[in-house]
Amino acid sequence: MDLGLKGRAALVGGASAGLGRATAERLAAEGCKLALWSRGGDALEQTAEEIRKLYSVVVVTIAGDARDPATASKVAWQAERSLGPIDIAVLNAGGPIAAEATKTNSDEWRTSFQLLAITPIELTTALLPGMRKRGWGRIVSIMSSGIRQPIPELSYSNACRSALAAWLKTIAPEVIADGVTVNGVVPGRLDTARVATLDKAKAERLGKSVAEVRAASERAIPAGRYGTPDELAAYISWLCSDLACYQTGTFVPIDGGMLRFLP
Ligand SMILES: NC(=O)c1ccc[n+]([C@@H]2O[C@H](COP(=O)([O-])OP(=O)(O)OC[C@H]3O[C@@H](n4cnc5c(N)ncnc54)[C@H](OP(=O)(O)O)[C@@H]3O)[C@@H](O)[C@H]2O)c1
């Protein structure tokens, strides 16, 4: 199915690996030109090169740390300077450190809030006026199941992403009449380096093997397995299409049935 995205300019965060990279590949396959950003380095450059070769689209890279307050404006400016007006922004970066809810501290709160809430909010704020003026735009944020059902070891993620979700839900009705949709996707447990790291940390904490921890996680997923990054990316590319122009302010789980709540 042609999603009608050919020639659109997409800015994708956390694009050197995992969910961000899979999303970049899906959008490239649809003919989007791409600005990929992450903290930078070889992995980001290699990803860009591989995508250029595979899909014959323009790909530029931007290095920026989402924990740095100066990053959002820098990334927005550099993306539009290199690619022209940005039509699609996929909000994504690395996850925060794990912390039990009774053992948080103010420095980690500040860093996590910058990473997971302020940077994506500022990035969106910088790109929205152009999208609204042109009458077309897509904001898609990669969230976490912690916004629907708090994850015990991930206090910063649960709280900071919930703040972002509330902000996105607030702006969605303000911009839909200008052709801009704002949605979130809610990964359950998708097979990436981040999830492997979390499983390893849990195994060490519980004195179990990583295989045992993973097997227990998989038993809690009705589909019986972790998802693939592309299973999320495919849905994001749909959200970015014209076919999804009436869908806004939603947060859709891609979780193999893991979350058990009514809408
Ligand atoms: N995978 C899942 O099932 C799952 C579930 C719930 C939530 N999530 C969340 O979804 C996001 C992506 O997860 P993932 O599984 O794809 O993780 P991943 O495989 O570890 O990839 C993370 C990406 O973010 C970049 N990144 C890390 N820290 C950054 C920072 N401070 N500033 C800018 N970029 C940064 C990394 O590249 P560099 O190293 O080059 O910066 C990499 O491209 C994370 O926030 C994660 O917590 C994932």
CSV table of N, CA and C in Angstrom, one decimal, residues 147-255:
chain,number,residue,atom,x,y,z
A,147,ILE,N,3.2,4.7,30.8
A,147,ILE,CA,2.2,5.8,30.9
A,147,ILE,C,0.8,5.2,31.1
A,148,ARG,N,0.7,3.9,30.9
A,148,ARG,CA,-0.7,3.3,31.2
A,148,ARG,C,-0.6,2.4,32.4
A,149,GLN,N,0.5,1.8,32.7
A,149,GLN,CA,0.6,0.9,33.8
A,149,GLN,C,2.1,1.0,34.3
A,150,PRO,N,2.3,1.8,35.4
A,150,PRO,CA,3.7,2.1,35.8
A,150,PRO,C,4.5,0.9,36.0
A,151,ILE,N,5.8,0.9,35.5
A,151,ILE,CA,6.7,-0.2,35.6
A,151,ILE,C,7.5,0.0,36.8
A,152,PRO,N,7.6,-1.0,37.7
A,152,PRO,CA,8.2,-0.8,39.1
A,152,PRO,C,9.6,-0.2,39.0
A,153,GLU,N,10.5,-0.7,38.1
A,153,GLU,CA,11.9,-0.2,38.2
A,153,GLU,C,12.1,1.1,37.4
A,154,LEU,N,11.1,1.6,36.8
A,154,LEU,CA,11.3,2.7,35.9
A,154,LEU,C,10.5,4.0,36.3
A,155,SER,N,10.8,4.4,37.6
A,155,SER,CA,10.0,5.6,38.1
A,155,SER,C,10.1,6.8,37.2
A,156,TYR,N,11.4,7.1,36.8
A,156,TYR,CA,11.6,8.4,36.0
A,156,TYR,C,10.8,8.3,34.7
A,157,SER,N,10.9,7.1,34.1
A,157,SER,CA,10.2,6.9,32.8
A,157,SER,C,8.7,7.1,33.0
A,158,ASN,N,8.1,6.4,34.0
A,158,ASN,CA,6.7,6.5,34.2
A,158,ASN,C,6.2,7.9,34.3
A,159,ALA,N,6.9,8.7,35.2
A,159,ALA,CA,6.5,10.0,35.5
A,159,ALA,C,6.7,11.0,34.4
A,160,CYS,N,8.0,11.0,33.9
A,160,CYS,CA,8.3,12.0,32.9
A,160,CYS,C,7.6,11.8,31.6
A,161,ARG,N,7.4,10.6,31.2
A,161,ARG,CA,6.7,10.3,29.9
A,161,ARG,C,5.2,10.7,30.1
A,162,SER,N,4.7,10.5,31.3
A,162,SER,CA,3.2,10.9,31.6
A,162,SER,C,3.1,12.4,31.4
A,163,ALA,N,4.1,13.2,31.8
A,163,ALA,CA,4.0,14.6,31.6
A,163,ALA,C,4.0,14.9,30.1
A,164,LEU,N,4.8,14.3,29.4
A,164,LEU,CA,4.9,14.5,27.9
A,164,LEU,C,3.5,14.1,27.3
A,165,ALA,N,3.0,13.0,27.7
A,165,ALA,CA,1.7,12.5,27.2
A,165,ALA,C,0.6,13.6,27.4
A,166,ALA,N,0.6,14.2,28.6
A,166,ALA,CA,-0.4,15.2,29.0
A,166,ALA,C,-0.2,16.4,28.1
A,167,TRP,N,1.0,16.8,27.8
A,167,TRP,CA,1.2,17.9,26.9
A,167,TRP,C,0.8,17.6,25.5
A,168,LEU,N,1.2,16.5,25.0
A,168,LEU,CA,0.8,16.1,23.6
A,168,LEU,C,-0.8,16.1,23.5
A,169,LYS,N,-1.4,15.5,24.5
A,169,LYS,CA,-2.9,15.5,24.5
A,169,LYS,C,-3.5,16.9,24.5
A,170,THR,N,-2.8,17.8,25.2
A,170,THR,CA,-3.3,19.2,25.2
A,170,THR,C,-3.1,19.9,23.9
A,171,ILE,N,-2.0,19.6,23.2
A,171,ILE,CA,-1.9,20.4,21.9
A,171,ILE,C,-2.6,19.7,20.7
A,172,ALA,N,-2.9,18.4,20.8
A,172,ALA,CA,-3.5,17.7,19.7
A,172,ALA,C,-4.8,18.5,19.2
A,173,PRO,N,-5.7,18.8,20.0
A,173,PRO,CA,-6.9,19.5,19.5
A,173,PRO,C,-6.7,20.9,19.0
A,174,GLU,N,-5.5,21.5,19.5
A,174,GLU,CA,-5.2,22.9,19.0
A,174,GLU,C,-4.7,22.9,17.6
A,175,VAL,N,-4.2,21.8,17.1
A,175,VAL,CA,-3.5,21.9,15.8
A,175,VAL,C,-4.1,21.0,14.7
A,176,ILE,N,-5.1,20.2,15.1
A,176,ILE,CA,-5.7,19.3,14.0
A,176,ILE,C,-6.3,20.1,12.9
A,177,ALA,N,-7.0,21.2,13.2
A,177,ALA,CA,-7.6,21.9,12.1
A,177,ALA,C,-6.7,22.5,11.1
A,178,ASP,N,-5.4,22.6,11.5
A,178,ASP,CA,-4.3,23.0,10.6
A,178,ASP,C,-3.7,21.8,9.9
A,179,GLY,N,-4.2,20.6,10.0
A,179,GLY,CA,-3.7,19.5,9.3
A,179,GLY,C,-2.6,18.8,10.0
A,180,VAL,N,-2.4,19.1,11.3
A,180,VAL,CA,-1.3,18.5,12.0
A,180,VAL,C,-1.9,17.5,13.0
A,181,THR,N,-1.4,16.2,13.0
A,181,THR,CA,-1.8,15.2,14.0
A,181,THR,C,-0.7,15.0,15.0
A,182,VAL,N,-1.1,14.6,16.2
A,182,VAL,CA,-0.2,14.4,17.3
A,182,VAL,C,-0.6,13.1,18.0
A,183,ASN,N,0.2,12.1,17.9
A,183,ASN,CA,-0.1,10.8,18.5
A,183,ASN,C,1.1,10.2,19.2
A,184,GLY,N,0.9,9.3,20.1
A,184,GLY,CA,1.9,8.5,20.7
A,184,GLY,C,1.8,7.0,20.4
A,185,VAL,N,2.9,6.3,20.3
A,185,VAL,CA,2.8,4.8,20.3
A,185,VAL,C,3.4,4.3,21.6
A,186,VAL,N,2.9,3.2,22.0
A,186,VAL,CA,3.2,2.7,23.4
A,186,VAL,C,3.8,1.3,23.2
A,187,PRO,N,5.1,1.2,23.1
A,187,PRO,CA,5.7,-0.1,23.0
A,187,PRO,C,5.6,-0.9,24.3
A,188,GLY,N,5.3,-2.2,24.2
A,188,GLY,CA,5.3,-3.0,25.3
A,188,GLY,C,6.7,-3.5,25.6
A,189,ARG,N,7.1,-4.6,25.0
A,189,ARG,CA,8.4,-5.1,25.1
A,189,ARG,C,8.9,-5.5,23.8
A,190,LEU,N,9.7,-4.7,23.1
A,190,LEU,CA,10.2,-4.9,21.8
A,190,LEU,C,11.7,-5.1,21.8
A,191,ASP,N,12.1,-6.1,21.0
A,191,ASP,CA,13.5,-6.6,21.1
A,191,ASP,C,14.5,-5.6,20.7
A,192,THR,N,15.1,-4.9,21.6
A,192,THR,CA,16.2,-3.9,21.3
A,192,THR,C,17.3,-4.0,22.3
A,193,ALA,N,18.3,-3.3,22.1
A,193,ALA,CA,19.5,-3.3,23.1
A,193,ALA,C,19.0,-2.8,24.4
A,194,ARG,N,18.1,-1.8,24.4
A,194,ARG,CA,17.6,-1.2,25.7
A,194,ARG,C,16.9,-2.3,26.5
A,195,VAL,N,16.1,-3.1,25.9
A,195,VAL,CA,15.3,-4.1,26.6
A,195,VAL,C,16.3,-5.2,27.1
A,196,ALA,N,17.3,-5.5,26.3
A,196,ALA,CA,18.3,-6.5,26.7
A,196,ALA,C,19.0,-6.0,27.9
A,197,THR,N,19.4,-4.7,28.0
A,197,THR,CA,20.1,-4.1,29.1
A,197,THR,C,19.2,-4.2,30.4
A,198,LEU,N,17.9,-3.9,30.2
A,198,LEU,CA,17.0,-3.9,31.3
A,198,LEU,C,16.8,-5.4,31.9
A,199,ASP,N,16.7,-6.3,30.9
A,199,ASP,CA,16.6,-7.7,31.3
A,199,ASP,C,17.9,-8.2,32.1
A,200,LYS,N,19.0,-7.7,31.6
A,200,LYS,CA,20.3,-8.1,32.3
A,200,LYS,C,20.3,-7.6,33.7
A,201,ALA,N,19.9,-6.3,33.8
A,201,ALA,CA,20.0,-5.7,35.2
A,201,ALA,C,19.0,-6.4,36.1
A,202,LYS,N,17.8,-6.7,35.6
A,202,LYS,CA,16.8,-7.4,36.4
A,202,LYS,C,17.4,-8.8,36.8
A,203,ALA,N,18.0,-9.5,35.9
A,203,ALA,CA,18.6,-10.8,36.2
A,203,ALA,C,19.6,-10.7,37.3
A,204,GLU,N,20.5,-9.7,37.2
A,204,GLU,CA,21.5,-9.5,38.3
A,204,GLU,C,20.8,-9.2,39.6
A,205,ARG,N,19.8,-8.4,39.6
A,205,ARG,CA,19.1,-8.0,40.8
A,205,ARG,C,18.4,-9.2,41.5
A,206,LEU,N,17.8,-10.1,40.7
A,206,LEU,CA,17.1,-11.2,41.2
A,206,LEU,C,17.9,-12.5,41.4
A,207,GLY,N,19.2,-12.4,40.9
A,207,GLY,CA,20.0,-13.6,40.9
A,207,GLY,C,19.5,-14.7,40.0
A,208,LYS,N,19.0,-14.3,38.9
A,208,LYS,CA,18.5,-15.3,37.9
A,208,LYS,C,19.3,-15.1,36.6
A,209,SER,N,19.1,-16.1,35.7
A,209,SER,CA,19.7,-15.9,34.4
A,209,SER,C,18.9,-14.9,33.5
A,210,VAL,N,19.6,-14.4,32.5
A,210,VAL,CA,18.8,-13.5,31.6
A,210,VAL,C,17.7,-14.2,30.9
A,211,ALA,N,18.0,-15.5,30.5
A,211,ALA,CA,17.0,-16.3,29.8
A,211,ALA,C,15.8,-16.5,30.7
A,212,GLU,N,16.0,-16.7,32.0
A,212,GLU,CA,14.8,-16.9,32.9
A,212,GLU,C,14.0,-15.6,33.0
A,213,VAL,N,14.7,-14.5,33.1
A,213,VAL,CA,14.0,-13.2,33.2
A,213,VAL,C,13.2,-13.0,31.9
A,214,ARG,N,13.8,-13.2,30.8
A,214,ARG,CA,13.1,-13.0,29.5
A,214,ARG,C,11.9,-13.9,29.4
A,215,ALA,N,12.1,-15.2,29.7
A,215,ALA,CA,11.0,-16.2,29.6
A,215,ALA,C,9.8,-15.7,30.5
A,216,ALA,N,10.1,-15.2,31.7
A,216,ALA,CA,9.0,-14.7,32.5
A,216,ALA,C,8.3,-13.5,31.9
A,217,SER,N,9.1,-12.6,31.3
A,217,SER,CA,8.5,-11.5,30.6
A,217,SER,C,7.6,-11.9,29.4
A,218,GLU,N,8.1,-12.9,28.7
A,218,GLU,CA,7.4,-13.4,27.5
A,218,GLU,C,6.1,-14.1,28.0
A,219,ARG,N,6.1,-14.7,29.1
A,219,ARG,CA,4.9,-15.4,29.6
A,219,ARG,C,3.8,-14.3,29.9
A,220,ALA,N,4.2,-13.1,30.3
A,220,ALA,CA,3.2,-12.0,30.6
A,220,ALA,C,2.7,-11.4,29.3
A,221,ILE,N,3.2,-11.8,28.2
A,221,ILE,CA,2.7,-11.2,26.9
A,221,ILE,C,1.8,-12.2,26.2
A,222,PRO,N,0.5,-11.9,26.0
A,222,PRO,CA,-0.3,-12.9,25.4
A,222,PRO,C,0.2,-13.4,24.0
A,223,ALA,N,0.9,-12.6,23.3
A,223,ALA,CA,1.5,-13.0,22.0
A,223,ALA,C,2.6,-14.0,22.2
A,224,GLY,N,3.1,-14.1,23.5
A,224,GLY,CA,4.1,-15.1,23.8
A,224,GLY,C,5.5,-14.8,23.4
A,225,ARG,N,5.8,-13.6,23.0
A,225,ARG,CA,7.1,-13.2,22.6
A,225,ARG,C,7.3,-11.7,22.6
A,226,TYR,N,8.6,-11.3,22.6
A,226,TYR,CA,8.8,-9.8,22.5
A,226,TYR,C,8.5,-9.4,21.0
A,227,GLY,N,8.1,-8.2,20.8
A,227,GLY,CA,7.8,-7.7,19.5
A,227,GLY,C,9.1,-7.3,18.8
A,228,THR,N,9.0,-7.1,17.5
A,228,THR,CA,10.2,-6.6,16.8
A,228,THR,C,10.1,-5.1,16.6
A,229,PRO,N,11.2,-4.4,16.5
A,229,PRO,CA,11.2,-2.9,16.3
A,229,PRO,C,10.3,-2.5,15.0
A,230,ASP,N,10.4,-3.4,14.0
A,230,ASP,CA,9.6,-3.1,12.8
A,230,ASP,C,8.1,-3.1,13.0
A,231,GLU,N,7.7,-3.9,14.0
A,231,GLU,CA,6.2,-4.0,14.2
A,231,GLU,C,5.7,-2.7,14.8
A,232,LEU,N,6.6,-1.9,15.5
A,232,LEU,CA,6.2,-0.6,15.9
A,232,LEU,C,6.4,0.4,14.7
A,233,ALA,N,7.5,0.3,14.0
A,233,ALA,CA,7.8,1.2,12.9
A,233,ALA,C,6.7,1.2,11.9
A,234,ALA,N,6.2,0.0,11.6
A,234,ALA,CA,5.2,-0.1,10.5
A,234,ALA,C,3.9,0.7,10.9
A,235,TYR,N,3.6,0.7,12.2
A,235,TYR,CA,2.4,1.4,12.7
A,235,TYR,C,2.7,2.9,12.6
A,236,ILE,N,3.9,3.3,13.0
A,236,ILE,CA,4.3,4.7,12.9
A,236,ILE,C,4.2,5.3,11.5
A,237,SER,N,4.6,4.5,10.5
A,237,SER,CA,4.6,5.0,9.1
A,237,SER,C,3.1,5.1,8.7
A,238,TRP,N,2.2,4.3,9.2
A,238,TRP,CA,0.8,4.4,8.9
A,238,TRP,C,0.3,5.7,9.6
A,239,LEU,N,0.7,6.0,10.8
A,239,LEU,CA,0.2,7.2,11.5
A,239,LEU,C,0.7,8.5,10.7
A,240,CYS,N,1.8,8.3,10.0
A,240,CYS,CA,2.3,9.5,9.3
A,240,CYS,C,1.6,9.7,8.0
A,241,SER,N,0.9,8.7,7.5
A,241,SER,CA,0.3,8.8,6.2
A,241,SER,C,-1.0,9.7,6.2
A,242,ASP,N,-1.4,10.1,5.0
A,242,ASP,CA,-2.7,10.8,4.9
A,242,ASP,C,-3.9,10.0,5.3
A,243,LEU,N,-3.8,8.7,5.2
A,243,LEU,CA,-4.9,7.8,5.6
A,243,LEU,C,-5.2,8.0,7.1
A,244,ALA,N,-4.2,8.4,7.9
A,244,ALA,CA,-4.5,8.5,9.3
A,244,ALA,C,-4.7,10.0,9.7
A,245,CYS,N,-5.2,10.8,8.7
A,245,CYS,CA,-5.4,12.3,9.0
A,245,CYS,C,-6.4,12.6,10.0
A,246,TYR,N,-7.3,11.6,10.4
A,246,TYR,CA,-8.4,11.9,11.3
A,246,TYR,C,-8.0,11.4,12.7
A,247,GLN,N,-6.9,10.8,12.8
A,247,GLN,CA,-6.4,10.2,14.1
A,247,GLN,C,-5.5,11.1,14.8
A,248,THR,N,-5.9,11.6,16.0
A,248,THR,CA,-5.0,12.5,16.7
A,248,THR,C,-5.3,12.4,18.2
A,249,GLY,N,-4.3,12.7,19.0
A,249,GLY,CA,-4.5,12.7,20.5
A,249,GLY,C,-4.6,11.3,21.0
A,250,THR,N,-4.1,10.3,20.3
A,250,THR,CA,-4.2,8.9,20.7
A,250,THR,C,-2.8,8.3,21.2
A,251,PHE,N,-2.9,7.3,22.0
A,251,PHE,CA,-1.6,6.6,22.5
A,251,PHE,C,-1.9,5.1,22.3
A,252,VAL,N,-1.3,4.6,21.3
A,252,VAL,CA,-1.7,3.2,20.8
A,252,VAL,C,-0.7,2.2,21.3
A,253,PRO,N,-1.1,1.2,22.0
A,253,PRO,CA,-0.1,0.2,22.4
A,253,PRO,C,0.3,-0.7,21.3
A,254,ILE,N,1.5,-1.1,21.2
A,254,ILE,CA,2.0,-2.1,20.2
A,254,ILE,C,2.7,-3.1,21.2
A,255,ASP,N,2.0,-4.0,21.7
A,255,ASP,CA,2.5,-4.8,22.9
A,255,ASP,C,2.1,-6.2,22.9
